[in-house]
Amino acid sequence: MTEYRPPLGCRDSLRLDFNENTVACSLRVREVLGRISTGALTRYPEREPVEAIVAKYLGLAAPQLALTNGVDEAIHVLFQAFLEDGDELLLPVPTYTMYEVYASATAARVVPILAGDDLSFPFERLLAAITPKTKIIAIANPNSPSGTVATREQLLEIARRAPQAILLVDEAYFHFYGETIIDLVGTVPNLIVSRTFSKAYGLAGLRIGLLAGPVELMRWIRRVLSPYSVNSLALACLPPALEDETYLNWYAGEVIAARAEFEVALDAAGVRRWPSRANFILTKIGPRHAEFVRRMSAAGVLVRDRSSDPGIDGCVRITIGTREQMRKAAVALNDTLAALKA
Ligand SMILES: Cc1ncc(COP(=O)(O)O)c(C=O)c1O
């Protein structure tokens, strides 16, 4: 299997390396956490009632939705359920690392489809790569680490052209983008959508995500899914997290405003960047990317070196937080770039 080692350390810094919420979750979630009973800890968690609440919130029927231990578990379970020897997983790259990691635990072959220099979605190349062996096509939308997107029409065309395959659209960064295809779950027979509570909702530590798809496909997924992988604390926190739309809208709005400001700062500094619809921006730092990341860390700002991803040598991904945080990050960026030039 492919090994995955997340970077650790310097936790007091401004964490712009994991695309997390950089502030906190909703206060309503904190209140519910403070009232958790010992009974809730004693009992095995019951996910169905909360699945029904989340499904209703998303306009879906309960059997169309499964809560998971983060989208990571969702990807793992989906791949375990469907990928067999001789199957192919189509993966536009560069993309989220865990698709490849979980695919490597199956006997299927990964078919990477490299994005062009502008890192736009490789739509035509992906269509050309579809074969009768294609079993899953996994598309993060917006994509990480590039921040670029596939349009709804492109996704629908892919679903039409690969009826034998499952199209997974991973909408982990939906709240910073605003466009979704989740409304077509159940209508498009091979469409499965994932969402996470780790990003805009600020609950990465609780590990909650979901898969939404046609009932028939979800039945297979439930067979593989551990019945207790979403714990009681996570389940208790989901309804208040969903209810506090004011908080969510504030946070997403803040990030979108900060993203626009930080783009201006990057342009002023002469750093190449790609247009992003997510809570991060991919930047081209060049051959001294590792030193850049080290110096930024020393200046109290953690950023993520993506240089070893396919096609993006010398690139660093920077998570977007609030405007205030990103103004500090811009100062660290300018100081670091000046130090690299000196
Ligand atoms: C595209 C994408 N999907 C899924 C995840 C993981 O989500 P979760 O924390 O719910 O496992 C990430 C995390 O960075 C991501 O970038």
XYZ file of C-alpha atoms and ligand atoms in Angstrom:
358
model
C 0.000 0.000 0.000
C 0.960 3.605 -0.547
C 2.135 5.121 2.733
C 0.582 8.373 3.959
C 2.320 10.479 6.621
C 0.644 13.754 7.548
C 3.028 16.456 8.789
C 2.909 17.123 12.536
C 4.371 19.622 14.967
C 4.340 23.378 15.709
C 0.700 23.193 16.654
C 0.654 26.709 18.115
C 1.269 28.201 14.692
C -1.316 29.476 12.270
C -2.302 26.180 10.667
C -2.673 26.770 6.948
C -1.606 23.263 5.978
C -4.690 21.026 6.338
C -7.524 23.137 4.866
C -9.246 23.104 8.241
C -11.514 25.782 9.648
C -8.998 28.195 11.209
C -11.324 29.626 13.887
C -13.617 27.135 15.679
C -16.874 25.292 15.233
C -20.267 26.855 16.003
C -20.863 27.786 19.669
C -24.048 25.722 19.554
C -21.914 22.635 18.927
C -19.715 23.521 21.915
C -22.810 23.808 24.107
C -24.094 20.398 23.061
C -20.656 18.861 23.670
C -20.661 20.297 27.187
C -23.963 18.566 27.937
C -23.027 15.059 26.736
C -24.373 12.524 29.259
C -22.427 9.543 30.553
C -25.235 7.421 29.084
C -24.318 8.671 25.634
C -20.781 7.457 26.266
C -21.850 4.083 27.666
C -24.065 3.125 24.752
C -23.014 2.185 21.242
C -23.867 5.064 18.912
C -27.104 5.016 16.910
C -26.501 6.657 13.583
C -29.912 6.124 11.881
C -31.874 8.937 13.614
C -29.128 11.425 12.787
C -28.833 10.098 9.229
C -32.537 10.856 8.820
C -31.991 14.451 10.047
C -29.027 15.035 7.736
C -30.828 13.442 4.767
C -33.850 15.697 5.303
C -31.585 18.730 5.542
C -30.034 17.834 2.169
C -33.380 17.047 0.525
C -32.658 13.314 0.352
C -34.441 10.191 1.559
C -32.779 8.551 4.587
C -31.817 5.344 2.705
C -29.883 7.511 0.226
C -27.454 8.731 2.889
C -24.807 7.131 5.100
C -22.799 8.983 7.724
C -19.147 8.006 7.828
C -16.039 8.566 9.961
C -15.000 11.478 7.778
C -14.946 11.377 3.983
C -11.775 9.318 4.321
C -13.826 6.389 5.604
C -16.396 7.065 2.889
C -13.713 6.747 0.191
C -12.230 3.667 1.851
C -15.590 1.910 2.109
C -16.667 2.851 -1.411
C -13.432 1.489 -2.884
C -13.584 -1.681 -0.761
C -17.191 -2.276 -1.781
C -16.741 -1.882 -5.522
C -13.143 -2.135 -6.713
C -12.052 -5.623 -7.733
C -9.222 -7.240 -9.643
C -9.325 -6.050 -13.262
C -11.243 -2.853 -12.450
C -9.953 0.630 -13.158
C -10.221 3.737 -11.018
C -10.006 6.940 -13.066
C -8.362 9.735 -11.132
C -7.725 13.235 -12.462
C -4.402 14.271 -10.894
C -3.039 16.048 -8.985
C -5.807 15.397 -6.462
C -6.533 14.402 -2.874
C -3.922 11.849 -1.771
C -6.222 9.401 -0.004
C -7.940 8.243 -3.205
C -4.684 6.664 -4.295
C -3.912 5.354 -0.793
C -7.251 3.548 -0.463
C -7.156 2.341 -4.068
C -3.795 0.758 -3.322
C -5.536 -1.442 -0.731
C -7.626 -2.976 -3.538
C -6.646 -5.051 -6.563
C -7.881 -2.381 -8.990
C -5.629 -0.366 -11.270
C -5.401 3.397 -10.819
C -5.511 5.314 -14.110
C -4.186 8.826 -13.431
C -5.312 11.568 -15.805
C -2.932 14.476 -15.647
C -4.315 18.022 -15.685
C -2.667 20.490 -18.052
C -0.401 23.366 -17.018
C -3.408 25.528 -16.068
C -4.565 22.653 -13.800
C -8.078 22.939 -15.226
C -10.203 19.808 -15.077
C -8.933 17.356 -17.771
C -12.431 16.700 -19.122
C -11.654 15.485 -22.643
C -8.739 13.325 -21.500
C -10.905 11.767 -18.811
C -13.681 10.931 -21.295
C -11.089 9.340 -23.590
C -9.782 7.180 -20.711
C -13.163 5.550 -19.972
C -13.150 1.821 -20.846
C -15.463 -1.097 -20.055
C -13.137 -1.763 -17.093
C -13.731 1.677 -15.544
C -15.444 1.001 -12.207
C -15.079 4.249 -10.247
C -14.269 7.793 -11.352
C -13.314 9.927 -8.344
C -13.491 13.698 -8.748
C -12.941 16.190 -5.943
C -15.002 19.265 -6.796
C -13.475 21.735 -6.030
C -10.285 19.763 -6.391
C -7.436 19.731 -3.884
C -4.658 20.862 -4.135
C -5.465 22.899 -7.261
C -8.754 24.548 -6.189
C -10.091 24.198 -9.744
C -13.549 22.808 -10.585
C -15.452 20.620 -13.014
C -18.771 22.025 -14.245
C -22.106 20.330 -13.605
C -22.446 19.661 -17.356
C -19.019 18.001 -17.463
C -19.878 15.782 -14.486
C -23.204 14.777 -16.028
C -21.539 13.943 -19.331
C -18.997 11.744 -17.529
C -21.802 9.936 -15.668
C -23.601 9.362 -19.002
C -20.487 8.125 -20.798
C -19.581 5.609 -18.055
C -22.870 3.958 -17.082
C -21.018 0.853 -15.837
C -19.027 2.957 -13.352
C -19.722 4.944 -10.196
C -19.001 8.650 -10.419
C -17.883 9.889 -6.995
C -18.105 13.666 -6.708
C -16.326 14.670 -3.509
C -17.794 17.987 -2.388
C -15.558 18.415 0.673
C -15.089 22.120 -0.184
C -18.674 22.799 -1.296
C -19.263 25.694 1.120
C -16.490 27.805 -0.396
C -17.746 27.111 -3.937
C -21.535 27.120 -3.676
C -22.290 24.786 -6.578
C -23.378 21.213 -6.020
C -24.682 18.176 -7.825
C -26.201 16.574 -4.724
C -29.691 17.474 -5.988
C -29.222 14.835 -8.730
C -28.544 11.987 -6.279
C -31.109 9.297 -7.035
C -31.851 10.769 -10.473
C -28.455 10.000 -12.015
C -28.185 6.250 -11.378
C -24.384 6.095 -10.987
C -23.783 9.342 -9.051
C -22.484 9.299 -5.473
C -21.656 12.535 -3.644
C -19.528 12.929 -0.516
C -19.529 15.837 1.923
C -17.476 16.492 5.041
C -17.961 18.369 8.305
C -14.176 18.790 8.615
C -13.825 21.977 6.610
C -16.391 24.813 6.800
C -18.102 23.338 9.894
C -14.821 23.182 11.805
C -15.283 19.608 13.062
C -12.277 17.786 11.585
C -11.416 16.351 15.011
C -14.826 14.716 15.372
C -14.434 12.835 12.061
C -17.801 13.112 10.291
C -18.557 12.850 6.625
C -21.252 11.365 4.450
C -21.993 9.535 1.250
C -25.189 10.162 -0.692
C -26.255 7.954 -3.576
C -28.992 5.809 -5.091
C -30.563 3.406 -2.566
C -29.359 0.324 -4.430
C -25.709 1.432 -4.311
C -26.016 2.614 -0.709
C -27.181 -0.864 0.311
C -23.861 -2.308 -0.828
C -21.941 0.465 0.897
C -23.758 -0.158 4.205
C -22.690 -3.791 4.100
C -19.049 -2.737 4.174
C -19.440 0.246 6.533
C -18.734 -0.386 10.211
C -22.044 0.168 12.074
C -20.334 2.181 14.857
C -17.679 4.162 13.018
C -19.419 7.482 13.695
C -19.186 8.014 17.442
C -21.823 9.418 19.810
C -20.143 12.795 20.234
C -20.050 13.317 16.488
C -23.693 12.258 16.158
C -24.762 14.617 18.958
C -22.953 17.522 17.317
C -24.360 17.147 13.821
C -27.881 18.569 14.334
C -26.669 21.796 16.048
C -23.931 22.152 13.420
C -26.515 21.960 10.634
C -28.910 24.310 12.437
C -26.381 27.101 12.871
C -26.424 28.315 9.300
C -25.597 31.843 10.442
C -22.229 30.638 11.674
C -21.554 28.575 8.559
C -22.442 31.426 6.218
C -20.285 33.820 8.215
C -17.275 31.506 8.076
C -17.599 30.681 4.373
C -18.113 34.385 3.565
C -15.055 35.333 5.612
C -12.889 32.774 3.789
C -14.123 33.862 0.370
C -13.333 37.515 1.196
C -9.914 36.528 2.584
C -9.209 34.432 -0.528
C -9.777 37.445 -2.783
C -7.508 39.601 -0.594
C -4.787 36.970 -0.441
C -4.870 36.542 -4.220
C -4.061 40.233 -4.502
C -1.175 39.788 -2.023
C 0.205 36.845 -4.024
C -0.056 38.753 -7.286
C 1.690 41.764 -5.746
C 4.476 39.449 -4.553
C 4.797 38.000 -8.067
C 3.878 34.470 -6.954
C 2.170 32.347 -9.582
C -1.151 30.941 -8.353
C -4.127 29.040 -9.698
C -7.711 30.312 -9.422
C -9.312 28.578 -6.444
C -12.936 27.976 -5.494
C -11.983 26.323 -2.193
C -10.479 27.412 1.157
C -6.909 27.185 -0.114
C -4.727 28.459 -2.943
C -2.022 26.534 -4.771
C 1.100 28.633 -5.340
C 4.216 28.073 -7.411
C 7.223 28.768 -5.220
C 9.843 27.035 -7.364
C 12.967 24.995 -6.569
C 13.247 26.382 -3.023
C 9.772 25.176 -1.996
C 11.049 23.124 0.961
C 12.995 26.050 2.365
C 9.964 28.288 1.837
C 7.798 25.916 3.889
C 10.464 25.745 6.639
C 10.851 29.511 6.808
C 7.106 30.087 6.849
C 6.850 27.599 9.706
C 9.611 29.440 11.595
C 7.567 32.617 11.059
C 4.579 30.858 12.689
C 2.613 29.903 9.558
C 2.263 26.259 8.524
C 1.752 25.673 4.791
C 1.747 22.451 2.774
C 4.454 21.411 0.335
C 2.724 19.678 -2.620
C 5.832 19.548 -4.762
C 5.834 15.768 -4.994
C 2.285 15.664 -6.444
C 2.121 14.855 -10.168
C 2.597 17.879 -12.422
C 3.059 20.514 -9.706
C 6.757 20.482 -8.908
C 7.726 23.434 -6.692
C 4.153 24.086 -5.559
C 2.924 24.899 -2.060
C -0.721 24.924 -0.938
C -1.847 27.617 1.465
C -5.131 27.268 3.378
C -7.264 30.407 3.565
C -8.511 31.497 6.992
C -10.020 34.802 8.072
C -8.959 38.152 6.599
C -7.107 39.010 9.784
C -5.205 35.718 9.734
C -4.400 36.024 6.054
C -3.032 39.541 6.514
C -0.553 38.051 8.990
C 0.150 35.222 6.547
C 0.830 37.780 3.788
C 3.417 39.504 6.009
C 5.125 36.148 6.679
C 4.959 35.370 2.949
C 6.625 38.630 1.931
C 9.325 38.291 4.618
C 9.995 34.694 3.568
C 10.195 35.543 -0.131
C 12.591 38.411 0.671
C 14.761 36.065 2.763
C 14.848 33.519 -0.082
C 15.993 36.198 -2.522
C 18.687 37.545 -0.193
C -11.043 16.420 -1.436
C -11.040 15.942 -0.017
N -11.863 14.962 0.349
C -11.886 14.501 1.606
C -11.042 15.009 2.584
C -11.059 14.426 3.962
O -12.232 14.713 4.618
P -12.507 14.122 6.055
O -11.818 14.982 7.058
O -14.010 14.208 6.164
O -12.025 12.713 6.092
C -10.178 16.041 2.258
C -9.270 16.569 3.297
O -8.376 17.316 3.123
C -10.153 16.502 0.921
O -9.284 17.457 0.550
